[in-house]
Coordinates of C-alpha atoms and ligand atoms in Angstrom, one line a residue:
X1 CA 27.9 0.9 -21.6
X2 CA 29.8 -2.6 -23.1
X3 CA 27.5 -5.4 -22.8
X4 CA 29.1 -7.6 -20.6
X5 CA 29.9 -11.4 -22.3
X6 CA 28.5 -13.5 -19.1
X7 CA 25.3 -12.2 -17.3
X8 CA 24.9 -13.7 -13.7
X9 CA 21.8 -14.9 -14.2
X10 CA 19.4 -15.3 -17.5
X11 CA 15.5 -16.0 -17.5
X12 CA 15.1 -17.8 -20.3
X13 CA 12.3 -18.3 -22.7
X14 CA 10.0 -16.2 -20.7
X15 CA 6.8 -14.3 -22.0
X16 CA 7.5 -10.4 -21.2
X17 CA 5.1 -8.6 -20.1
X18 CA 7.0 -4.8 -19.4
X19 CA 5.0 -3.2 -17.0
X20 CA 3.6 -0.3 -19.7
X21 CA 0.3 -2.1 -20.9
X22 CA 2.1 -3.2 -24.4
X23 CA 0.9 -6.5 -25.3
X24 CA 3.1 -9.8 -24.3
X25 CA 6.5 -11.5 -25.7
X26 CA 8.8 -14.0 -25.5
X27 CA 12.3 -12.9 -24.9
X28 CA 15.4 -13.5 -22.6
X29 CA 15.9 -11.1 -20.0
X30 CA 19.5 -11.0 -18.6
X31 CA 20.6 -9.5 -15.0
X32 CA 24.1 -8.0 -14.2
X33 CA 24.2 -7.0 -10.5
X34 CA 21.6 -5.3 -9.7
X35 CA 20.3 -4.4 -13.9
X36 CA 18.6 -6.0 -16.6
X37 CA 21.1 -6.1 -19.2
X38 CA 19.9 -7.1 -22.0
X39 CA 16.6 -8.6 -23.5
X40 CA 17.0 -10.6 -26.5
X41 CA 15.3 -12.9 -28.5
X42 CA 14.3 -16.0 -27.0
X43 CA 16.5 -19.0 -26.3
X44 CA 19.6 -16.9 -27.2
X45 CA 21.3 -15.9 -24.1
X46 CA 23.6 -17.4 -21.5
X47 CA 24.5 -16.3 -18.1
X48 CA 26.4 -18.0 -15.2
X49 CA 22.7 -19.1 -14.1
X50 CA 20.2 -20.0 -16.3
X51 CA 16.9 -20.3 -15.7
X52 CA 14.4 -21.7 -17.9
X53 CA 10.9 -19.8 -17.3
X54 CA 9.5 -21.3 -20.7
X55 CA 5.6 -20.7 -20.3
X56 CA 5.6 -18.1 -17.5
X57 CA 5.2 -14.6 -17.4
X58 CA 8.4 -12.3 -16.3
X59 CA 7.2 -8.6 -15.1
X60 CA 8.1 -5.6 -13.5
X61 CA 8.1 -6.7 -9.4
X62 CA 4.8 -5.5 -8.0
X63 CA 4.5 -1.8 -6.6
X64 CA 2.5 -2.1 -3.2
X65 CA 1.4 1.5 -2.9
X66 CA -1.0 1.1 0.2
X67 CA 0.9 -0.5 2.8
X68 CA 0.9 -0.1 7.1
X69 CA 4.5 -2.1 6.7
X70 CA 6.5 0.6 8.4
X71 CA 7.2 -2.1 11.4
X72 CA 7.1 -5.2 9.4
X73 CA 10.1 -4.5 6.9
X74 CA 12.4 -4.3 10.7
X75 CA 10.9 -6.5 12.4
X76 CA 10.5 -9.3 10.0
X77 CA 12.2 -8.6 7.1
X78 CA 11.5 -11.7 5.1
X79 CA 8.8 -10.2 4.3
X80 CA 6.8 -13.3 3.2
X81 CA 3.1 -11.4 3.0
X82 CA 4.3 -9.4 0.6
X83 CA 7.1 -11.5 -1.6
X84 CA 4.9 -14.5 -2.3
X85 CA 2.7 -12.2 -4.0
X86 CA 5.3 -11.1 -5.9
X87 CA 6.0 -7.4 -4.8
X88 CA 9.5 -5.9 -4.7
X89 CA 8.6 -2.7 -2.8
X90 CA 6.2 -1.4 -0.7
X91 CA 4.7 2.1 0.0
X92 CA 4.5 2.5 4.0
X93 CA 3.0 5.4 6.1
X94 CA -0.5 5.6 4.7
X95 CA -3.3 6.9 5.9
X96 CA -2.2 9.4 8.0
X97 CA 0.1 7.4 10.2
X98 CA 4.2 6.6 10.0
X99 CA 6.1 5.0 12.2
X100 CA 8.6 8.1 12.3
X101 CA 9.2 10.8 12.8
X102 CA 7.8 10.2 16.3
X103 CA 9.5 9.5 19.3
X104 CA 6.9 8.2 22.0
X105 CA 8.0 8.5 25.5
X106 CA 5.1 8.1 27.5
X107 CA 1.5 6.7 26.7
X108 CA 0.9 4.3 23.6
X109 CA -0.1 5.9 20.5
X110 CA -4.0 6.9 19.9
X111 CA -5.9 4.6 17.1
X112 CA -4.7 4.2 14.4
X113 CA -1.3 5.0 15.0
X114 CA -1.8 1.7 17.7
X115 CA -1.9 -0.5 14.1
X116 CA 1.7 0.2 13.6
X117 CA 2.6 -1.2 17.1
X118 CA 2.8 0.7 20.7
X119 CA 4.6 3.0 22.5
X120 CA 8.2 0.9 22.5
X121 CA 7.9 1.1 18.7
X122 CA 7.7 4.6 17.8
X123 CA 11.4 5.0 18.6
X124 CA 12.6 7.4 14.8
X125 CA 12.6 10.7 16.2
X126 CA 13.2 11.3 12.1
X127 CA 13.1 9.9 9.5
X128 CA 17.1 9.4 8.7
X129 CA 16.9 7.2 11.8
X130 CA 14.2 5.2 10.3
X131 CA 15.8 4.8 7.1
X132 CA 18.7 3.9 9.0
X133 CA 17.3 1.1 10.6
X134 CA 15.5 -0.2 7.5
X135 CA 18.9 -0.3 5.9
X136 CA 20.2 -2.0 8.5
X137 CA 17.5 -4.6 8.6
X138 CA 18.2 -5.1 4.9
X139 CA 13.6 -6.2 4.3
X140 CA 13.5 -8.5 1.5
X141 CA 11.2 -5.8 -0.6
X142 CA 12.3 -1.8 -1.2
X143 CA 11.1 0.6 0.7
X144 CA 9.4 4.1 0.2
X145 CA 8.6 6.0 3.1
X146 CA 5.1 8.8 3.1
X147 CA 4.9 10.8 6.5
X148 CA 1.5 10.9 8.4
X149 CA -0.1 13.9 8.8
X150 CA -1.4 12.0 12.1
X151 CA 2.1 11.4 12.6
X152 CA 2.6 14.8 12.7
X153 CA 0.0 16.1 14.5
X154 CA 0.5 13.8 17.7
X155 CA 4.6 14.7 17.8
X156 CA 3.5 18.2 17.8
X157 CA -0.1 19.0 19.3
X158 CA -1.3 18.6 23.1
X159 CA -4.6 17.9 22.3
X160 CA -6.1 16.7 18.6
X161 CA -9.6 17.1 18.9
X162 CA -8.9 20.8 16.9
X163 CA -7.4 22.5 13.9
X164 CA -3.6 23.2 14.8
X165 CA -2.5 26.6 15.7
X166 CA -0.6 28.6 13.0
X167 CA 2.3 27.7 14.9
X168 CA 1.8 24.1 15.3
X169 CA 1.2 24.3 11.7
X170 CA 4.9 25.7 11.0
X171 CA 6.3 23.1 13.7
X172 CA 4.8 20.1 11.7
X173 CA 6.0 21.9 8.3
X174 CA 9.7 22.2 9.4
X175 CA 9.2 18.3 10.8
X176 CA 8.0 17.3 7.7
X177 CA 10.7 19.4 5.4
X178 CA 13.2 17.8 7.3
X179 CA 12.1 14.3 6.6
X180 CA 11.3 15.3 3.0
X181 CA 14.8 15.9 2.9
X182 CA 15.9 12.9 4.5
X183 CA 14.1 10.5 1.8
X184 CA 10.3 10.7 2.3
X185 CA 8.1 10.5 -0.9
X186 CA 5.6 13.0 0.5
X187 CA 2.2 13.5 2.7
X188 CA -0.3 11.1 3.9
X189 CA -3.5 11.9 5.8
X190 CA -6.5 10.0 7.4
X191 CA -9.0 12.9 7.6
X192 CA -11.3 10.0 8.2
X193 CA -10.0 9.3 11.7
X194 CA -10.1 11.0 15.2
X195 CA -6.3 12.5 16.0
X196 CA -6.6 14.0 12.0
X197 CA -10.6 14.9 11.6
X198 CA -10.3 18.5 13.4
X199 CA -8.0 19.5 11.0
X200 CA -9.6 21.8 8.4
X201 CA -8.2 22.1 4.7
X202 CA -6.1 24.7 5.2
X203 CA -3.9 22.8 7.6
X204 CA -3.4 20.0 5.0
X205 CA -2.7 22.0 2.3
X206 CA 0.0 24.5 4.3
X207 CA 1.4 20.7 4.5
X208 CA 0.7 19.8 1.1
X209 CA 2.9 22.6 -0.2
X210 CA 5.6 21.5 1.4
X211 CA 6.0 18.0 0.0
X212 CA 5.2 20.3 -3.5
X213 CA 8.1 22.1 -2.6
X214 CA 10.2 18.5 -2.1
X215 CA 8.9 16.7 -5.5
X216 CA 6.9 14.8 -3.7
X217 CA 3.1 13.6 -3.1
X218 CA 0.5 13.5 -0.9
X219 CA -2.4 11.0 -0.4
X220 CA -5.4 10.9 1.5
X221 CA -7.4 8.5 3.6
X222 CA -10.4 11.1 3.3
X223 CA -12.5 12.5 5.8
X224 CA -15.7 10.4 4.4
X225 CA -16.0 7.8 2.2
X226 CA -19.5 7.0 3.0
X227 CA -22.8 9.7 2.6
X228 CA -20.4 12.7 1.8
X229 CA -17.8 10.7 -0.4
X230 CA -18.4 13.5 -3.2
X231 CA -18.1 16.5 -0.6
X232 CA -14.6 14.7 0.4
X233 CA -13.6 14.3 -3.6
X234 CA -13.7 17.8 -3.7
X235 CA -12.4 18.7 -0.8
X236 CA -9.2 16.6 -1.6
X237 CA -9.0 17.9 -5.5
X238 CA -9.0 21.6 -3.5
X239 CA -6.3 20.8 -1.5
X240 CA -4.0 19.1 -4.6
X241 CA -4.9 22.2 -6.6
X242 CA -4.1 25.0 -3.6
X243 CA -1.0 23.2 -2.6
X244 CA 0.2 22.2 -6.6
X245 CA 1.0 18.3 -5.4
X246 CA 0.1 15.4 -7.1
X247 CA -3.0 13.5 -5.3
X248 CA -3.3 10.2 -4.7
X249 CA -6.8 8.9 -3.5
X250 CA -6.5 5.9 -1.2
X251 CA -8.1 2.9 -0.9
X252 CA -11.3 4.4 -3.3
X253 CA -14.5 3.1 -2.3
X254 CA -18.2 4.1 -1.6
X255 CA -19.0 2.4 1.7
X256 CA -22.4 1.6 3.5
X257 CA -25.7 0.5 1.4
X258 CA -27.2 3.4 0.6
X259 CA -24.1 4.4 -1.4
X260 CA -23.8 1.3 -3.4
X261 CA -23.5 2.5 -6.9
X262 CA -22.0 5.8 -6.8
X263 CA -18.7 4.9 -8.1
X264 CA -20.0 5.7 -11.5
X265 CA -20.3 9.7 -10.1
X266 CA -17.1 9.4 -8.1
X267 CA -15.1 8.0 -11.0
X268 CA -16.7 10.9 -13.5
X269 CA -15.6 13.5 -11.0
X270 CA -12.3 11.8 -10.5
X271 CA -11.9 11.9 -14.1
X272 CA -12.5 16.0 -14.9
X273 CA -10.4 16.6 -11.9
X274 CA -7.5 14.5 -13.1
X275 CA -8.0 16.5 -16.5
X276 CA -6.4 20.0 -15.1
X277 CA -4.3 18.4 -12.4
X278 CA -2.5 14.9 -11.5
X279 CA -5.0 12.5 -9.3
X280 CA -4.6 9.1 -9.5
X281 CA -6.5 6.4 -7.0
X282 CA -5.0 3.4 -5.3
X283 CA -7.7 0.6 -4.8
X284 CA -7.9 -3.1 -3.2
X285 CA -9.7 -5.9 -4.4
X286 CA -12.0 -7.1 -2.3
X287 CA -15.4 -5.3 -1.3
X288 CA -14.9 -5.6 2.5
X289 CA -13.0 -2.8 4.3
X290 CA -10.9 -3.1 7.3
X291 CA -9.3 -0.6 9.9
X292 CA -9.7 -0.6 13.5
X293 CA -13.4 -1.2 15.6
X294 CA -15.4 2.2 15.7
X295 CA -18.6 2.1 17.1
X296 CA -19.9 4.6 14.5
X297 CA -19.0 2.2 11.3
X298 CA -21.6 -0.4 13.4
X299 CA -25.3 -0.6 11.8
X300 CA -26.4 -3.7 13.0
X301 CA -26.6 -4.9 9.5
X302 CA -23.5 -5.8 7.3
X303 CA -20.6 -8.1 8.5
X304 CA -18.2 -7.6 10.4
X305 CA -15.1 -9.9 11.7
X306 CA -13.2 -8.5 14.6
X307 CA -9.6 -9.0 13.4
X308 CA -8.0 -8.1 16.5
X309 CA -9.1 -7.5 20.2
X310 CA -7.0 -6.5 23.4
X311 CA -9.1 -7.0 26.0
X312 CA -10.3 -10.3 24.6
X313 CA -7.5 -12.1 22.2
X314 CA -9.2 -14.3 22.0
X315 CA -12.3 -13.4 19.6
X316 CA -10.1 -12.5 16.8
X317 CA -11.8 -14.1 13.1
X318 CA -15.2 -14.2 14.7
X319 CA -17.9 -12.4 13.6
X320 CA -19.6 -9.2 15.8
X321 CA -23.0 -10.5 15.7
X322 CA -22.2 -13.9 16.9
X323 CA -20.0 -12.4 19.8
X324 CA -22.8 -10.2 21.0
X325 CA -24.8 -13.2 20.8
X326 CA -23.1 -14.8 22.6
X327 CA -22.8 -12.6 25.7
X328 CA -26.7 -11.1 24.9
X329 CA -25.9 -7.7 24.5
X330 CA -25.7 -5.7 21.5
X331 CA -23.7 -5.1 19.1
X332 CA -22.2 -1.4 19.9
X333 CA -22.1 -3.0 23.4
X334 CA -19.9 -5.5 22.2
X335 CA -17.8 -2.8 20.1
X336 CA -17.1 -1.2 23.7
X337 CA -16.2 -4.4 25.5
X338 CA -13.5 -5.7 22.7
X339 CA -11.9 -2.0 22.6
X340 CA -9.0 -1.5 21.7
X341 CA -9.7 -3.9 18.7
X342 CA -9.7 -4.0 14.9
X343 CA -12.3 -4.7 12.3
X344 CA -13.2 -6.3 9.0
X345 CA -16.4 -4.4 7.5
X346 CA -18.3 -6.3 4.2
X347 CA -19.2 -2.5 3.3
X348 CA -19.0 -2.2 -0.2
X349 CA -21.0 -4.0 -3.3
X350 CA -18.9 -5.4 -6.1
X351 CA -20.0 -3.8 -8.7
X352 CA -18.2 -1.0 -7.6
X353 CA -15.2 -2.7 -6.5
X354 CA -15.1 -3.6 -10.0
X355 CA -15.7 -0.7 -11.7
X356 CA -12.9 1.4 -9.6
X357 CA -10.4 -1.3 -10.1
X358 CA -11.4 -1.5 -13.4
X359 CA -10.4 2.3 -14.1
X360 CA -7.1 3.5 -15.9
X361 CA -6.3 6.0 -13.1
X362 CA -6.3 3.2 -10.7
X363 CA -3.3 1.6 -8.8
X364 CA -3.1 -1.3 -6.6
X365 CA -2.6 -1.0 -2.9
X366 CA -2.9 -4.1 -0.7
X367 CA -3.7 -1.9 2.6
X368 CA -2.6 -4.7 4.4
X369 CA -2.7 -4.5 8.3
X370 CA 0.3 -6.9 9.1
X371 CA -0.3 -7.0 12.9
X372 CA -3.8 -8.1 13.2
X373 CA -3.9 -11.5 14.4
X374 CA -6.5 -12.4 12.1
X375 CA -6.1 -10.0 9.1
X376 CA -8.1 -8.7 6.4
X377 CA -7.0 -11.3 3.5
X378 CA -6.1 -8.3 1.7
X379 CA -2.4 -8.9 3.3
X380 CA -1.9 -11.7 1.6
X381 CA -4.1 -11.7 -1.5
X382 CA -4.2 -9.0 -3.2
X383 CA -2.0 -8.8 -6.3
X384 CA -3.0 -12.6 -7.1
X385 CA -6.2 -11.9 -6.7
X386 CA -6.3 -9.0 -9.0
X387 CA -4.1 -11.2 -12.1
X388 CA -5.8 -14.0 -11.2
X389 CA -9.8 -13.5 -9.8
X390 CA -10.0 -10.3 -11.8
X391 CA -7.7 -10.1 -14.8
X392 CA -7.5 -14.1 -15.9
X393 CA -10.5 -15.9 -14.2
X394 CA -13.6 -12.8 -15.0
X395 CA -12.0 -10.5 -17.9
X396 CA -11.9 -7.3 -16.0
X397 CA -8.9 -6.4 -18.1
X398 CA -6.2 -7.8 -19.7
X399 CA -3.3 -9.0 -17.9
X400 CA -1.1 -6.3 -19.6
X401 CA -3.1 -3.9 -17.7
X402 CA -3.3 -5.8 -14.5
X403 CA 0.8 -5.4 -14.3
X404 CA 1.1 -1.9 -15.5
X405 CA -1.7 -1.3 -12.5
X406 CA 1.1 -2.6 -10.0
X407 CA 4.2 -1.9 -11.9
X408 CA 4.8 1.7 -14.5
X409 CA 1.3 3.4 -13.2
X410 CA 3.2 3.4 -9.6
X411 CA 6.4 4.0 -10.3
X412 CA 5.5 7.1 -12.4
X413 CA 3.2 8.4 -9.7
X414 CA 6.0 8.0 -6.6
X415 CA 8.7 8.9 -8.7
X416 CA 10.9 5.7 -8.8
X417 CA 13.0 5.9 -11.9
X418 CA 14.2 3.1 -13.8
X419 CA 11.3 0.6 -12.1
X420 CA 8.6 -0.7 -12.9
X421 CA 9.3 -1.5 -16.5
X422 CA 11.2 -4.2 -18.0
X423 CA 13.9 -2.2 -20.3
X424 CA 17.9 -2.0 -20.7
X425 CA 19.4 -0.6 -17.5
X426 CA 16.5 -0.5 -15.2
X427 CA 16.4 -2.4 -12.0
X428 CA 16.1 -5.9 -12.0
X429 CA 12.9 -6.2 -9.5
X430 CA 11.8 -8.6 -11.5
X431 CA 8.4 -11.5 -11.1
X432 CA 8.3 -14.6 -12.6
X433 CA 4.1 -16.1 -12.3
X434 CA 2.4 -18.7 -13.9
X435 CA -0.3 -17.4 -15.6
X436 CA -2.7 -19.7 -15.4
X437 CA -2.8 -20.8 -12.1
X438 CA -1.7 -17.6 -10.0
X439 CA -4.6 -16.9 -7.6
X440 CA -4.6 -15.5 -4.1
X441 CA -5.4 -18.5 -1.2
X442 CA -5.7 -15.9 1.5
X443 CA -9.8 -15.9 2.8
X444 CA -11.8 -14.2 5.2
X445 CA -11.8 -17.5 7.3
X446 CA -7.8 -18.3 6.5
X447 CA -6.2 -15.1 6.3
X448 CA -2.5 -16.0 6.1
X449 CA -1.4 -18.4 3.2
X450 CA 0.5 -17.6 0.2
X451 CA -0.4 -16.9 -3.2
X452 CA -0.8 -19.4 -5.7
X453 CA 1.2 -19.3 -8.9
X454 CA 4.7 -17.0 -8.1
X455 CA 7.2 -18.6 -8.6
X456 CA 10.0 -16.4 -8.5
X457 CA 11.0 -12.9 -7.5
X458 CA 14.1 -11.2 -8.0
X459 CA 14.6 -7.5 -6.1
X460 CA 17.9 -5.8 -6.7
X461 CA 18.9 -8.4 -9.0
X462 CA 19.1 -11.0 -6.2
X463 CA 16.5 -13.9 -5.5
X464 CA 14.1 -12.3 -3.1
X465 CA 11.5 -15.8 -3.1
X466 CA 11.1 -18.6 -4.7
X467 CA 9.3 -21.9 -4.8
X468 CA 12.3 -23.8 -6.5
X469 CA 14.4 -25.3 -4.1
X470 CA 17.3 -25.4 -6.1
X471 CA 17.1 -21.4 -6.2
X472 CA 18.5 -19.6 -3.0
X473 CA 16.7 -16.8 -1.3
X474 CA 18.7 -13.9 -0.3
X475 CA 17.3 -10.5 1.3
X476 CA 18.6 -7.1 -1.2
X477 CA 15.5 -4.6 -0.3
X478 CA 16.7 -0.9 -0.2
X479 CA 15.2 2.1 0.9
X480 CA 14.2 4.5 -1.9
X481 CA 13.8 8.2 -2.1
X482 CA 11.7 9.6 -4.8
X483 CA 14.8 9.2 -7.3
X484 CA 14.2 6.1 -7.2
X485 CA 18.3 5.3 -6.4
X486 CA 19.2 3.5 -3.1
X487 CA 20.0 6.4 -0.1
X488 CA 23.4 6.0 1.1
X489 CA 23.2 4.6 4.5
X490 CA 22.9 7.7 6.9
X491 CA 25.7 7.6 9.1
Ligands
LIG1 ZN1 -6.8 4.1 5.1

């Protein structure tokens, strides 16, 4: 490749931090289309625009690799969650649920596929349709698409309240081969929740194998993550291993009181598994959970903050106990009155949530819920809570690890070549953060407020936000297969 003599845009006098862990320096980066360029040393380089980022840190963009975004990147592409933190692409189609390939015709989806939005929504009979669409949307952030085993399940089973036939089973392979085919990174489940919990291993992994098969992945919401968190480790290590797939753990916690502390067990086991086959964990930072309201995850004792109710709107950011207070009744009452409805649950202790976030294996995953009305602060906070709260302001780890958490860890584990690093050639998803300021504002009470501290991201090469005025936003997300290239819009 010639190096071109003008680059279209230089960051200049920036501290580079790459994305691999290596420790921090000050260079130039330059950006040709959609590439870095070159990196040279600082204070040296020219390009049709200049931008002096002199005491801020440039990284790779941030990797969300939790994310319910499947509606969000079409229906509002800006994509401001997600950009003022700094991220460039998001994973969608966690837990067990995707927005395709499901075409719903007649009643609105069963929890949790109702998170992603109701029956008018599911509309991607496959997934080239959906990629279709997000193309045409053109979301400010990339896009990499897992299929939900719940997902599956509903477009194929009458009833999900047991294990699919063998049949069904070769029905929801062929749908999901298909789809693999078509661009999907892999397999999600959410063993944890109703349409997905009568399905026994065997099921998953005749899945499993097929996104094996594709390259892919497959990660799991588990069945527990409560009393029998250890049961479900192995149970999802079994399933990687009889399948030969690459595992990711979601959203690792170890939830309800009585399991406070048994991260240090779950992380040792975590650790010999991921020594004879390829784990790696995606975690949030905060050591309340959210999902929707389930009368089972009620015990009258830790906090919980509805953060959405149909039936009653208008409860959304208060507190259980205080509604059933209210109306003297208690709370799983309560639970039954606001349902349909969505929950925040202060389950965890933070010792753990530090000690899992704290672990090399880890990756960060906002698991944000973008259609709550009063959503977990997750949606908003994370990755500048984890540089910030975690990395700068209590020493957790450095901030070299912090990025290479949300930046080369990622992209090695979905597959996206030439992101999340800062090198010659690679995409120029690119951050630009003050380090020491950057913090997340988002709070349980004031859920939706952008981070502190970013003040410029670049995806594709292109200005994707920015908190200069003189500096021009413009949308250039793309959806990505597990190549990591931009899919050729399907036709
Ligand atoms: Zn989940």
């Amino acid at each position: 490749m010639s190096t071109p003599l003008i680059y279209d845009i230089v960051l200049r006098n920036g501290t580079v931090i790459d994305g691999t862990g290596a420790p921090r320096y000050m260079a130039d980066v330059a950006i040709n289309g959609d590439r870095i360029t070159a990196i040279r040393s600082p204070g040296t380089l020219k390009g049709r625009q200049t931008i002096n980022i002199e005491g801020l840190v440039v990284s790779p963009g941030f990797i969300d690799v939790h994310t319910h975004d499947d509606r969000l990147v079409l229906i509002d592409p800006s994509m401001q969650p997600k950009v003022s933190q700094g991220i460039a692409t998001v994973v969608v189609g966690n837990c067990g649920i995707s927005l395709s390939p499901l075409k719903l015709t007649t009643s609105d989806p069963v929890p949790p596929l109702n998170l992603l939005g109701s029956k008018q929504d599911f509309v991607f009979d496959s997934m080239r349709d959906y990629i279709k669409a997000v193309n045409q949307a053109v979301p400010a952030v990339n896009v990499v698409a897992l299929v939900g085993h719940s997902t599956l399940r509903v477009a194929v089973m009458d009833e999900l309240d047991r294990p699919a036939s063998a049949e069904e089973t070769q029905q929801m392979r062929s749908i999901l081969r298909k789809a693999l085919a078509e661009g999907a990174a892999g397999l999600s489940s959410g063993l944890y929740y109703q349409p997905a919990n009568a399905a026994e291993m065997d099921e998953l992994v005749e899945l499993a194998k097929e996104a094996s098969h594709a390259g892919g992945i497959y990660t799991t919401h588990m069945r527990d993550e409560d009393d029998f968190v250890m049961e479900s480790l192995q149970e999802t290590f079994e399933t990687g291993r009889r399948a030969e797939v690459p595992v990711v753990i979601s959203h690792h916690k170890c939830a309800g009181r009585k399991n406070w502390g048994r991260s240090v067990d779950t992380l040792r086991v975590i650790e010999q598994a991921a020594a004879t086959q390829e784990i790696h964990v995606d975690a949030y930072p905060y050591s309340a959970c959210s999902t929707v309201l389930r009368a089972d995850a009620i015990d009258e004792s830790i906090r919980i903050i509805i953060t959405w109710s149909t039936p009653c709107p208008e409860v959304a950011g208060r507190d259980l106990a205080d509604i059933a207070a209210e109306w003297q009744i208690s709370q799983h009452e309560a639970c039954e009155r606001l349902s349909p409805a969505g929950a925040v649950y202060f389950d965890m202790s933070e010792e753990d949530v530090q000690r899992i976030l704290a672990h090399p294996l880890v990756m960060i995953g906002s698991d944000g819920i973008p259609h709550d009305s009063h959503p977990h602060p997750r949606l908003w906070g994370t990755f500048p809570r984890v540089l910030g709260h975690y990395s700068r302001d209590i020493g957790l780890f450095s901030l070299e690890e912090a990025v290479r958490k949300m930046t080369s860890l990622p992209a090695q584990r979905f597959g996206l070549t030439k992101r999340g690093t800062i090198a010659n050639d690679h995409f120029a998803d690119l951050v630009v953060f003050d380090p020491t300021i950057i913090s997340d504002a988002a709070t349980f009470e004031q859920p939706i407020a952008p981070a502190v501290g970013v003040t410029l991201l670049l995806v594709n090469g292109q200005v994707a936000y920015s908190t200069r005025p003189d500096l021009a936003s413009q949308r250039n997300g793309r959806f990505l297969t597990r190549s990591g290239m931009s899919t050729p819009l399907p036709t």
